[in-house]
Amino acid sequence: MTSLITTDLVVLDADQGTASSAVIRALAATIAEQGRANSADGLADAAIAREEKTPTGVPGGIAIPHARTEAVTEPSLAMARLNPPVDFGAKDGPADLVFMIAAPEGAGKDHLKLLSKLARSLVKKDFVASLRAATTEQEVVDLVETALGLRETPEEQTSTEAAPTGAPTTGAAGAPTESSSSSTDHPRRVVAVTACPTGIAHTYMAADALVQAGAEMGIDVVTETQGSSGTTPLDQSVIDAADAVVFAVDVDVRDKPRFAGKPYVQVPVKAGIDDPQGLIRKALAEADAPNGRRLTAAHAADDSSETQSGSRESIGAHLKRVLLTGVSYMIPFVAAGGLLMALGFLLGGFDIPDYAEDIVLGNSLWNLPTEYGDLALGPVGAYLGAVAFQIGNLSMSFLVAALAGYIAYGIADRPGIAPGFTVGAVAVLMGAGFIGGIIGGLLAGYIAHWIGSFAAPRWLRGLMPVVIIPLVASLVSSGLMFMVLGGPISALTKGLDSWLSSMTGTAAVVLGLILGAMMAVDLGGPVNKVAYSFAVAGLAAGSVDNPVPWEIMATVMAAGMVPPLAMALATAVRPRIFSQAEKENGKAAWLLGAAFISEGAIPFAASDPLRVIPASVVGAGVTGGMTMAFSVTSQAPHGGVFVFFAIDSFLLFLLSVVVGTIISAVLVLALKILVRKGGAAGLAEAADRSAPATTAAASTGSTTGSGSAGEAQQAEPVSSNADATRV
């Protein structure tokens, strides 16, 4: 394993500016200069983005900016001793010791363990004092490597990884040591879970700060670190024996229901470093108070909303989160089912629905059907098409139930799943459809959440999430759907279907414009998901006699293809106004757009939203209007041009996509050129190939997530002719 730190990565008594971002950029440049990162700006942008979420300054004049990004090619540790110190957000003042941790996106656990071990060492006062007293870069490297256990010394051999002498602690992987679980000196015990988004530094520093604070207070503190270097859950017996729980986290706690019934406090991870004794006192105060806060099974998932600010999320944010949870879990049923149905149509002909059930129940590969439609690819095609169609149809039949079930899950965690699926099935039976699934899922989730909030006696607590909550919540929510809500929602759904089916001419074009704009306004975000969910929810209701749901599906798919294709076209036509990273993203966007992955345009929108998003909305809206005007239909919910066999009037579908792509590409280029230099002057200079290129003053690279998967894409430094004034 290569060394994490070398003398070339150490800077002593340096003036690296007065802002934390300047220090981060200087250290990122140092790492890149040693060939450990392929983009100094990409690394710096990722670390600065992490810094903006939660400042990395900690008590004692220390800061630990860090990032895990594809811009890093080799796990690295850069250190600067600053003169003057720079504010990194610590309560006790600016930092003069800054360690920048840079990890590749796929860093191995061995390296991550070493990086986390360094973070834990920084809470030790003697180690920090030695760093301040060091006179050479080699002395710093020696101190760090000794702390990491990479040098054999008597002190290292007798020290433990996480805690001071005599303190209860966790093992290397998070399991409590014998001393912490069997000690009789400290009758009170607190268990803690620490986690941060990167899982490298703050996770482990908070854990060790809590352990040390507990030792000073005479209280056993046993921690579970949910970090990048691995997690070993606390033994359930340790949790059961604890008086209270501290959640110092910036992300959701894994398997939180383990702590149900325990008094607890929940704060951002940095609070575990800044005030560990205060957190322990608060947790024990909750345990001592007769009406102290207790974690119920239903609250176990919901309380994660408090991690960022210490207060509950707003009603709107809460509803958006649970609805998107339902949609995200529903989409795999729709995507797999819809594509299988489309394959069934390809093999068995478009009249395969009339034969599919009889064929799969009455035939086999050794007994091929003799009765099937004229468009089937022979007996084998008819049989295979029927099998694919039936599998897809059954998968699609879970659509509403899965939506309702996982909306309820987003509210009440696992106890809400069964009531949600049940009420979703009732909504289908009552003809309440997609709207009934949403209302039923919310109803089941909140009822399950409410039941779970009761303070049940200990003997009943184990039955609550697996028997009592699902039973009562299913009975109440499904009963209300049968007896009160199902009829009115069914009437509303039928009215909406009739209204959509009656849309022709101008009204249909307007609907297409609206749906197309929605697909491009946030590129895989909530608005995009609403339009897509609306389309797939009605897909199963489409037929030859009622093709409008299929037309809506074609409209949504075509419009969603436009933004990435437009960005790909723009980078190909005028590459000189885009950064190197954007040009590379543009090449990938051709395939992403063709496959109907709208998120392919996110890197462009993230760095230049005020130009890219309006241009995308206009082009996607035009495409949506055209597909509705042409009455193009799609019986597949996903796939873009790769499901051509499920798209009627495929050439008109392509024409609509091409027109919208050209419009968006032209608009985004015009906006970039006009806004950069101002009106006609900008156009004139852009036309003059001999004009000096604009030099970028700063990188516009950014880290963005791609919708359903949440995968990061790193931008490279801006090229010398890239737009330097991007919004």
XYZ file of C-alpha atoms in Angstrom, residues 260 297 415 456-470:
18
model
C -36.809 1.589 19.800
C -40.546 2.004 16.062
C -44.413 -1.484 10.069
C -46.284 0.124 24.845
C -45.220 -2.009 27.837
C -41.967 -3.904 27.399
C -43.683 -7.303 27.014
C -45.749 -5.969 24.094
C -42.995 -3.972 22.421
C -41.705 -6.881 20.310
C -45.168 -7.555 18.861
C -45.874 -3.949 17.904
C -43.967 -3.701 14.586
C -44.757 -7.224 13.323
C -48.343 -7.801 14.496
C -50.155 -4.931 16.206
C -49.215 -2.034 13.913
C -49.727 -3.895 10.586
